[in-house]
Structures are given as C-alpha cells and as structure tokens.
mmCIF file of C-alpha atoms in Angstrom:
data_model
loop_
_atom_site.group_PDB
_atom_site.id
_atom_site.type_symbol
_atom_site.label_atom_id
_atom_site.label_comp_id
_atom_site.label_asym_id
_atom_site.label_seq_id
_atom_site.Cartn_x
_atom_site.Cartn_y
_atom_site.Cartn_z
ATOM 1 C CA MET G 1 0.163 -0.054 0.035
ATOM 2 C CA PRO G 2 1.836 3.280 -1.300
ATOM 3 C CA ILE G 3 1.839 5.528 1.635
ATOM 4 C CA VAL G 4 4.338 8.597 2.366
ATOM 5 C CA THR G 5 4.710 10.635 5.451
ATOM 6 C CA ALA G 6 4.385 14.192 4.153
ATOM 7 C CA ASN G 7 3.626 17.538 5.943
ATOM 8 C CA GLY G 8 3.414 15.495 9.183
ATOM 9 C CA ILE G 9 0.691 13.107 8.020
ATOM 10 C CA ASP G 10 0.486 10.063 6.119
ATOM 11 C CA LEU G 11 -0.878 10.223 2.594
ATOM 12 C CA HIS G 12 -2.072 7.308 0.514
ATOM 13 C CA TYR G 13 -1.589 7.430 -3.180
ATOM 14 C CA GLU G 14 -1.622 5.832 -6.496
ATOM 15 C CA ASP G 15 1.107 6.310 -9.244
ATOM 16 C CA ALA G 16 0.496 5.321 -12.847
ATOM 17 C CA GLY G 17 2.552 5.911 -16.039
ATOM 18 C CA ASP G 18 6.208 6.409 -16.758
ATOM 19 C CA PRO G 19 8.024 8.029 -13.916
ATOM 20 C CA ALA G 20 9.965 10.259 -16.197
ATOM 21 C CA ALA G 21 6.881 11.496 -17.955
ATOM 22 C CA PRO G 22 5.238 15.147 -16.991
ATOM 23 C CA ALA G 23 3.233 14.404 -13.976
ATOM 24 C CA ILE G 24 -0.505 15.228 -13.452
ATOM 25 C CA LEU G 25 -1.781 15.336 -9.852
ATOM 26 C CA LEU G 26 -5.489 14.709 -9.340
ATOM 27 C CA ILE G 27 -7.000 16.174 -6.322
ATOM 28 C CA MET G 28 -10.559 14.964 -5.380
ATOM 29 C CA GLY G 29 -13.194 16.906 -3.395
ATOM 30 C CA LEU G 30 -14.886 17.043 -0.138
ATOM 31 C CA GLY G 31 -15.171 14.029 1.801
ATOM 32 C CA THR G 32 -14.344 12.090 -1.251
ATOM 33 C CA GLN G 33 -11.603 9.456 -1.664
ATOM 34 C CA MET G 34 -9.114 9.136 -4.415
ATOM 35 C CA ILE G 35 -11.141 6.311 -5.908
ATOM 36 C CA ALA G 36 -13.955 8.711 -7.128
ATOM 37 C CA TRP G 37 -11.363 9.347 -10.170
ATOM 38 C CA PRO G 38 -12.572 6.983 -12.938
ATOM 39 C CA ASP G 39 -9.846 4.358 -13.800
ATOM 40 C CA ALA G 40 -10.940 5.039 -17.470
ATOM 41 C CA LEU G 41 -9.869 8.769 -16.854
ATOM 42 C CA VAL G 42 -6.569 7.949 -15.407
ATOM 43 C CA GLU G 43 -5.902 5.345 -18.122
ATOM 44 C CA THR G 44 -6.538 7.858 -20.686
ATOM 45 C CA LEU G 45 -4.300 10.290 -19.224
ATOM 46 C CA VAL G 46 -1.262 7.805 -18.995
ATOM 47 C CA ALA G 47 -1.660 6.520 -22.641
ATOM 48 C CA ALA G 48 -1.532 10.265 -23.576
ATOM 49 C CA GLY G 49 1.930 10.135 -21.972
ATOM 50 C CA TYR G 50 1.595 11.360 -18.614
ATOM 51 C CA ARG G 51 2.499 10.280 -14.970
ATOM 52 C CA VAL G 52 -0.682 10.249 -13.310
ATOM 53 C CA ILE G 53 -0.979 10.571 -9.431
ATOM 54 C CA ARG G 54 -4.191 10.271 -7.364
ATOM 55 C CA TYR G 55 -3.968 10.542 -3.628
ATOM 56 C CA ASP G 56 -6.652 10.762 -0.693
ATOM 57 C CA ASN G 57 -6.656 14.021 0.864
ATOM 58 C CA ARG G 58 -5.826 14.410 4.568
ATOM 59 C CA ASP G 59 -9.002 13.074 6.769
ATOM 60 C CA ILE G 60 -10.407 10.770 4.187
ATOM 61 C CA GLY G 61 -9.808 7.234 2.704
ATOM 62 C CA LEU G 62 -6.443 5.753 3.707
ATOM 63 C CA SER G 63 -4.825 8.903 4.599
ATOM 64 C CA THR G 64 -4.280 10.158 8.171
ATOM 65 C CA HIS G 65 -7.693 10.776 10.156
ATOM 66 C CA LEU G 66 -7.644 13.816 12.233
ATOM 67 C CA HIS G 67 -10.366 12.820 14.936
ATOM 68 C CA ASP G 68 -8.802 14.507 17.896
ATOM 69 C CA ALA G 69 -8.798 17.987 15.989
ATOM 70 C CA PRO G 70 -11.052 20.694 17.293
ATOM 71 C CA THR G 71 -14.256 21.196 15.229
ATOM 72 C CA THR G 72 -17.254 23.453 15.076
ATOM 73 C CA ASN G 73 -20.771 23.034 13.829
ATOM 74 C CA PRO G 74 -20.540 24.158 10.143
ATOM 75 C CA LEU G 75 -23.775 26.316 10.514
ATOM 76 C CA VAL G 76 -22.077 28.137 13.502
ATOM 77 C CA ALA G 77 -18.766 28.541 11.486
ATOM 78 C CA LEU G 78 -20.743 30.018 8.450
ATOM 79 C CA LEU G 79 -22.534 32.501 10.945
ATOM 80 C CA ALA G 80 -19.106 33.525 12.630
ATOM 81 C CA THR G 81 -17.736 34.038 9.170
ATOM 82 C CA ARG G 82 -20.493 36.473 8.195
ATOM 83 C CA PHE G 83 -19.633 38.608 11.321
ATOM 84 C CA GLY G 84 -15.846 38.239 10.991
ATOM 85 C CA LEU G 85 -15.571 36.135 13.946
ATOM 86 C CA PRO G 86 -13.166 33.276 14.283
ATOM 87 C CA PHE G 87 -14.256 29.696 14.775
ATOM 88 C CA ARG G 88 -12.382 26.269 15.457
ATOM 89 C CA HIS G 89 -11.224 24.321 12.742
ATOM 90 C CA ALA G 90 -8.715 21.662 12.385
ATOM 91 C CA TYR G 91 -6.924 22.978 9.142
ATOM 92 C CA THR G 92 -7.636 25.037 5.971
ATOM 93 C CA LEU G 93 -7.191 24.337 2.338
ATOM 94 C CA ARG G 94 -3.841 26.077 2.352
ATOM 95 C CA ASP G 95 -2.755 23.202 4.717
ATOM 96 C CA MET G 96 -4.318 20.799 2.268
ATOM 97 C CA ALA G 97 -2.262 22.450 -0.536
ATOM 98 C CA ALA G 98 0.913 21.985 1.505
ATOM 99 C CA ASP G 99 0.056 18.426 1.657
ATOM 100 C CA ALA G 100 -0.109 18.189 -2.027
ATOM 101 C CA ILE G 101 3.420 19.784 -2.301
ATOM 102 C CA ALA G 102 4.812 17.617 0.360
ATOM 103 C CA LEU G 103 3.555 14.479 -1.444
ATOM 104 C CA LEU G 104 5.365 15.835 -4.784
ATOM 105 C CA ASP G 105 8.444 16.387 -2.714
ATOM 106 C CA ALA G 106 8.086 12.783 -1.436
ATOM 107 C CA LEU G 107 7.802 11.538 -4.852
ATOM 108 C CA GLY G 108 10.742 13.670 -6.315
ATOM 109 C CA ILE G 109 8.556 15.623 -8.604
ATOM 110 C CA PRO G 110 9.696 19.389 -8.996
ATOM 111 C CA ALA G 111 6.172 20.575 -10.753
ATOM 112 C CA ALA G 112 3.224 19.034 -12.000
ATOM 113 C CA HIS G 113 0.003 19.700 -13.896
ATOM 114 C CA MET G 114 -2.637 20.294 -11.358
ATOM 115 C CA VAL G 115 -6.228 18.959 -11.795
ATOM 116 C CA GLY G 116 -8.810 19.380 -9.094
ATOM 117 C CA ALA G 117 -12.654 18.413 -8.930
ATOM 118 C CA SER G 118 -14.870 20.697 -6.407
ATOM 119 C CA MET G 119 -12.986 21.083 -3.204
ATOM 120 C CA GLY G 120 -9.971 19.709 -5.096
ATOM 121 C CA GLY G 121 -10.512 22.431 -7.429
ATOM 122 C CA MET G 122 -10.129 25.113 -4.704
ATOM 123 C CA ILE G 123 -7.028 23.130 -3.321
ATOM 124 C CA ALA G 124 -5.419 23.255 -6.762
ATOM 125 C CA GLN G 125 -6.413 27.205 -7.147
ATOM 126 C CA ASN G 126 -4.226 27.674 -3.797
ATOM 127 C CA LEU G 127 -1.483 25.704 -5.288
ATOM 128 C CA ALA G 128 -1.189 27.899 -8.375
ATOM 129 C CA ALA G 129 -1.376 31.081 -6.432
ATOM 130 C CA LEU G 130 0.940 30.062 -3.466
ATOM 131 C CA TYR G 131 3.421 27.752 -5.141
ATOM 132 C CA PRO G 132 3.447 29.006 -8.813
ATOM 133 C CA ASP G 133 6.822 27.426 -9.301
ATOM 134 C CA ARG G 134 5.399 23.793 -8.794
ATOM 135 C CA VAL G 135 2.353 24.444 -11.025
ATOM 136 C CA LEU G 136 2.870 23.528 -14.617
ATOM 137 C CA SER G 137 -0.832 24.301 -15.492
ATOM 138 C CA LEU G 138 -4.087 24.461 -13.506
ATOM 139 C CA THR G 139 -7.379 22.463 -14.365
ATOM 140 C CA SER G 140 -10.349 23.491 -12.146
ATOM 141 C CA ILE G 141 -13.369 21.257 -12.686
ATOM 142 C CA MET G 142 -16.713 21.894 -10.945
ATOM 143 C CA SER G 143 -15.405 24.491 -8.358
ATOM 144 C CA SER G 144 -15.664 27.929 -7.205
ATOM 145 C CA SER G 145 -13.501 30.883 -6.024
ATOM 146 C CA GLY G 146 -15.604 31.100 -2.646
ATOM 147 C CA ALA G 147 -16.357 34.785 -3.516
ATOM 148 C CA ARG G 148 -19.480 36.363 -1.912
ATOM 149 C CA GLY G 149 -22.474 36.339 -3.811
ATOM 150 C CA LEU G 150 -22.085 33.286 -5.766
ATOM 151 C CA PRO G 151 -25.052 30.880 -5.958
ATOM 152 C CA GLY G 152 -25.078 27.594 -3.900
ATOM 153 C CA PRO G 153 -26.756 24.444 -3.740
ATOM 154 C CA THR G 154 -30.322 23.960 -4.932
ATOM 155 C CA PRO G 155 -32.811 24.012 -1.718
ATOM 156 C CA GLU G 156 -33.253 20.107 -1.958
ATOM 157 C CA LEU G 157 -29.518 19.733 -1.896
ATOM 158 C CA ARG G 158 -29.291 22.087 1.029
ATOM 159 C CA ARG G 159 -31.825 20.125 3.000
ATOM 160 C CA ARG G 160 -30.254 16.925 2.376
ATOM 161 C CA MET G 161 -26.681 18.382 3.581
ATOM 162 C CA ILE G 162 -28.062 19.662 6.828
ATOM 163 C CA ALA G 163 -30.500 16.845 7.569
ATOM 164 C CA ARG G 164 -29.482 15.018 10.872
ATOM 165 C CA ARG G 165 -27.992 11.557 10.323
ATOM 166 C CA ASP G 166 -27.237 8.468 12.400
ATOM 167 C CA PRO G 167 -23.473 9.055 13.452
ATOM 168 C CA ARG G 168 -23.032 5.330 13.277
ATOM 169 C CA PRO G 169 -24.921 4.061 10.339
ATOM 170 C CA THR G 170 -24.949 0.193 9.221
ATOM 171 C CA ARG G 171 -23.287 -0.445 6.072
ATOM 172 C CA GLU G 172 -26.778 -0.420 4.101
ATOM 173 C CA GLN G 173 -27.755 2.733 5.764
ATOM 174 C CA ALA G 174 -24.483 4.549 4.655
ATOM 175 C CA ILE G 175 -24.667 2.982 1.016
ATOM 176 C CA ALA G 176 -28.403 4.252 0.846
ATOM 177 C CA ALA G 177 -27.304 7.794 1.799
ATOM 178 C CA GLY G 178 -24.542 7.531 -0.626
ATOM 179 C CA ILE G 179 -26.586 6.507 -3.544
ATOM 180 C CA GLU G 180 -29.174 9.316 -2.488
ATOM 181 C CA MET G 181 -26.560 11.986 -2.763
ATOM 182 C CA LEU G 182 -24.949 10.807 -5.751
ATOM 183 C CA THR G 183 -28.358 10.546 -7.437
ATOM 184 C CA LEU G 184 -29.110 14.288 -6.487
ATOM 185 C CA ILE G 185 -25.661 15.558 -7.844
ATOM 186 C CA SER G 186 -25.131 13.522 -10.789
ATOM 187 C CA TYR G 187 -26.306 13.882 -14.579
ATOM 188 C CA PRO G 188 -28.532 11.023 -15.638
ATOM 189 C CA ASP G 189 -26.157 9.589 -17.921
ATOM 190 C CA PRO G 190 -27.789 6.694 -19.747
ATOM 191 C CA THR G 191 -24.415 4.982 -20.277
ATOM 192 C CA ARG G 192 -23.805 4.764 -16.600
ATOM 193 C CA ALA G 193 -24.121 1.279 -15.303
ATOM 194 C CA PRO G 194 -27.382 0.868 -13.383
ATOM 195 C CA ASP G 195 -25.760 -0.178 -9.989
ATOM 196 C CA ALA G 196 -22.826 2.308 -10.338
ATOM 197 C CA PHE G 197 -23.875 4.476 -7.497
ATOM 198 C CA ARG G 198 -24.175 1.579 -5.212
ATOM 199 C CA VAL G 199 -21.053 -0.130 -6.250
ATOM 200 C CA MET G 200 -19.161 3.235 -5.682
ATOM 201 C CA ALA G 201 -20.880 4.057 -2.241
ATOM 202 C CA GLY G 202 -20.129 0.402 -1.288
ATOM 203 C CA ARG G 203 -16.404 0.780 -2.127
ATOM 204 C CA ALA G 204 -16.264 3.914 -0.492
ATOM 205 C CA PHE G 205 -17.714 2.480 2.866
ATOM 206 C CA ASP G 206 -15.593 -0.829 2.964
ATOM 207 C CA ARG G 207 -12.208 1.271 1.910
ATOM 208 C CA ALA G 208 -12.609 3.879 4.728
ATOM 209 C CA PHE G 209 -15.807 5.287 6.295
ATOM 210 C CA ASN G 210 -15.183 8.644 7.769
ATOM 211 C CA PRO G 211 -18.082 11.122 7.802
ATOM 212 C CA GLN G 212 -16.389 13.390 10.408
ATOM 213 C CA GLY G 213 -13.594 13.969 8.016
ATOM 214 C CA ALA G 214 -16.045 15.247 5.446
ATOM 215 C CA ARG G 215 -17.241 17.837 8.191
ATOM 216 C CA ARG G 216 -13.811 18.866 8.715
ATOM 217 C CA HIS G 217 -13.088 19.268 5.100
ATOM 218 C CA LEU G 218 -16.196 21.518 5.283
ATOM 219 C CA LEU G 219 -14.799 23.704 7.848
ATOM 220 C CA ALA G 220 -11.642 24.014 5.892
ATOM 221 C CA ILE G 221 -13.440 25.508 2.790
ATOM 222 C CA ILE G 222 -15.394 27.684 5.152
ATOM 223 C CA ALA G 223 -11.888 28.917 6.854
ATOM 224 C CA ASP G 224 -10.406 29.625 3.426
ATOM 225 C CA GLY G 225 -12.832 32.434 2.515
ATOM 226 C CA SER G 226 -12.683 33.771 -0.723
ATOM 227 C CA ARG G 227 -9.804 33.181 -2.933
ATOM 228 C CA ALA G 228 -10.665 36.090 -5.375
ATOM 229 C CA ALA G 229 -7.526 38.191 -4.738
ATOM 230 C CA ARG G 230 -5.466 34.871 -5.072
ATOM 231 C CA LEU G 231 -7.121 33.931 -8.351
ATOM 232 C CA ALA G 232 -6.220 37.259 -9.819
ATOM 233 C CA ALA G 233 -2.252 36.554 -9.283
ATOM 234 C CA ILE G 234 -2.349 33.288 -10.952
ATOM 235 C CA ARG G 235 -0.047 33.005 -13.756
ATOM 236 C CA ALA G 236 -0.194 29.282 -14.630
ATOM 237 C CA PRO G 237 -2.329 28.491 -17.860
ATOM 238 C CA THR G 238 -5.626 27.662 -16.531
ATOM 239 C CA LEU G 239 -8.561 25.620 -17.881
ATOM 240 C CA VAL G 240 -12.033 25.806 -16.094
ATOM 241 C CA ILE G 241 -14.571 22.719 -16.575
ATOM 242 C CA HIS G 242 -17.924 22.807 -15.369
ATOM 243 C CA GLY G 243 -21.174 20.949 -16.008
ATOM 244 C CA ALA G 244 -24.230 23.184 -17.176
ATOM 245 C CA ALA G 245 -26.434 20.887 -14.886
ATOM 246 C CA ASP G 246 -24.645 21.251 -11.604
ATOM 247 C CA PRO G 247 -27.012 21.626 -8.694
ATOM 248 C CA LEU G 248 -24.236 21.673 -5.952
ATOM 249 C CA VAL G 249 -22.003 24.248 -7.250
ATOM 250 C CA PRO G 250 -23.951 26.106 -10.022
ATOM 251 C CA LEU G 251 -22.144 27.165 -13.202
ATOM 252 C CA PRO G 252 -21.729 30.697 -12.213
ATOM 253 C CA ASN G 253 -19.168 29.826 -9.814
ATOM 254 C CA SER G 254 -16.547 28.741 -12.612
ATOM 255 C CA GLU G 255 -17.761 31.369 -14.797
ATOM 256 C CA ASP G 256 -16.375 33.496 -11.887
ATOM 257 C CA ILE G 257 -13.110 31.716 -11.472
ATOM 258 C CA ALA G 258 -12.646 32.088 -15.464
ATOM 259 C CA ARG G 259 -13.283 35.909 -15.169
ATOM 260 C CA ARG G 260 -10.629 36.380 -12.257
ATOM 261 C CA VAL G 261 -7.646 34.235 -13.506
ATOM 262 C CA PRO G 262 -5.808 35.889 -16.190
ATOM 263 C CA GLY G 263 -6.109 34.158 -19.520
ATOM 264 C CA ALA G 264 -8.336 31.410 -18.256
ATOM 265 C CA ARG G 265 -10.402 29.256 -20.644
ATOM 266 C CA LEU G 266 -13.888 28.001 -19.565
ATOM 267 C CA GLU G 267 -15.391 24.822 -21.135
ATOM 268 C CA VAL G 268 -19.081 24.142 -20.447
ATOM 269 C CA ILE G 269 -20.348 20.805 -20.541
ATOM 270 C CA PRO G 270 -24.155 20.460 -20.961
ATOM 271 C CA GLU G 271 -24.358 16.806 -20.333
ATOM 272 C CA MET G 272 -22.699 17.107 -16.797
ATOM 273 C CA ALA G 273 -23.642 17.975 -13.362
ATOM 274 C CA HIS G 274 -21.631 17.795 -10.085
ATOM 275 C CA ASP G 275 -19.935 14.462 -11.342
ATOM 276 C CA LEU G 276 -17.548 12.732 -14.003
ATOM 277 C CA PRO G 277 -20.259 11.321 -16.129
ATOM 278 C CA PRO G 278 -19.056 8.149 -18.097
ATOM 279 C CA ALA G 279 -20.261 9.294 -21.399
ATOM 280 C CA GLN G 280 -18.130 12.610 -20.865
ATOM 281 C CA LEU G 281 -14.915 11.056 -19.529
ATOM 282 C CA SER G 282 -13.059 10.858 -23.102
ATOM 283 C CA ARG G 283 -14.085 14.601 -23.623
ATOM 284 C CA ILE G 284 -12.742 15.545 -19.972
ATOM 285 C CA ALA G 285 -9.747 13.794 -20.600
ATOM 286 C CA GLY G 286 -9.059 15.198 -23.950
ATOM 287 C CA LEU G 287 -9.570 18.801 -22.441
ATOM 288 C CA ILE G 288 -6.918 18.073 -19.687
ATOM 289 C CA VAL G 289 -4.388 16.653 -22.258
ATOM 290 C CA ALA G 290 -4.833 19.374 -24.655
ATOM 291 C CA HIS G 291 -4.415 22.035 -22.014
ATOM 292 C CA ALA G 292 -1.526 20.338 -20.494
ATOM 293 C CA ALA G 293 0.265 19.694 -23.833
ATOM 294 C CA GLY G 294 -0.428 23.422 -24.756
#
C-alpha cells in the first residue's frame, strides 16, 4: 500500500505511468476518496504520455484521519464568518495544498499539472496561487472561487446536506445515503451502469468510512474564505471545466473563476452535473491533455 509521510501526516496515493513523464496530480473533493477518479480517466491520461498521481486528501480514505482535531458546527462557522468572528477548525485548504506539495516532494516531482475537482479545484487554485513554481498548469473542475454572492446548492440539496444523520450507520444505511446523494448531484447519464452508485458507495464504505473527515473538510473550505484576490495573481495556464446542470456548485461559480484568473479558458459541458459522467470522460480527458500539452 503506497503511503508517504508528508507535511506531518500519512498520505495514501497511487502512481501510474512512466515515472519520467510529465506529472498530473489529481485532487479530489470534499469527503471523497481518490477512487472517485474513474480508472478510465486515469488510463486515458497515462496513454497520452503522462505520469498520473491520485491520492486521498488528509482526513479521508486511507490517509491520516484527524479525529482529535477541534471542530465547530458548520452552520455556526458560517454564521461566525458572516460577522468576521473566528471559529475552531482543524486545518484550512492552504494546509491541504501544502500536503500536495509535500507529496510531490516525497515523490521527487519538481512541478506538476494540477487537476482538482470541486474542493480539489479549490486546493488546486491555492497551489497555483501560493506555489507558482510547482504548477505547470491548472485545471479546475466544477469548483468555486469562494467569492461572496455566488449561488450555492439547490434548496433540495441544502436540506439533504443539513439533515440529521445517524452518526454510526450500518453499511446498508451508509450505502443508501451515498446513493441518494450521488443521484441528486449527478447527471442522468444513460451510459452509466445501473448499479454504479451502489458499487461506488459500497467501495467507499468498505475502504474507509469517515464522515467526520468530510465535516472537517467543509470547515476547511469555510475557513479559506474567498480566493478572489489569490486567483488574480495566478499565472499558470488555466482551464476551467464545469457542468451546465450542476445543482451543488452551479455554473456561475466557474464563470467567476474564469473571469478572475488571467487568461483562463472556460469549457462548459451541457451533459454534466456535479460528477464525472461516463459518457463525458473522453471529452474531459481530452480537454486536460490538450491543456497540459499546450
């Protein structure tokens, strides 16, 4: 099991492709393990001549879980932020960006193409802003700048996200909840296997079930605040990808990123929501490869 100790924690990762090839670092989103990056996407990037690294962010998957870290109710944290008050959080997205740099250091990679989805896109934005010499290019997928005034989740999703849950669900309860959430945020892709969401939710539960890690991820996002000023300083070539049907992080969020990053290019995929639909993987991979090659 490939694990490195980096930035004071253990990070689980997978490394595919020629070690001498240009590196692509895949950074996944809130409470989501690296297995959410489809194998088909990784294989396509490797076939295009890239070394592809995907990893579990801190507090999720097989990386270090920080159960002893202080936490605040996210609703309290949002209220505190509105009034400019501090709140307890275990770490920020800047800390998670430092994890990515430490992972690259451990693997002997001086710079990489950064590809982040959702919260992973926020981490990748911090990487491009704070570590410009380590970023060959930036691809931000279904993400946000965190600027005030941008639209958030649909009312249905908002209710689902704040609903009370059993802190110790059975495997079947956790899988059912995972299926419900994946169904709400994903595009109804007719090429997706009928049991795809059940398989993914089951894999995630069996591999490492840690809902408190997702809560701490959310606090890290809230603590990071707006990245608007940081985005204006990014000089890495930037591609912004977003699904037109995204109910969790609506399209105006990526339109905002593309306006703020100098020279950024926005690609909108109509048949995509807050997911990586099977029918769109070849298009997404092609966009990433063309951007990295350019």
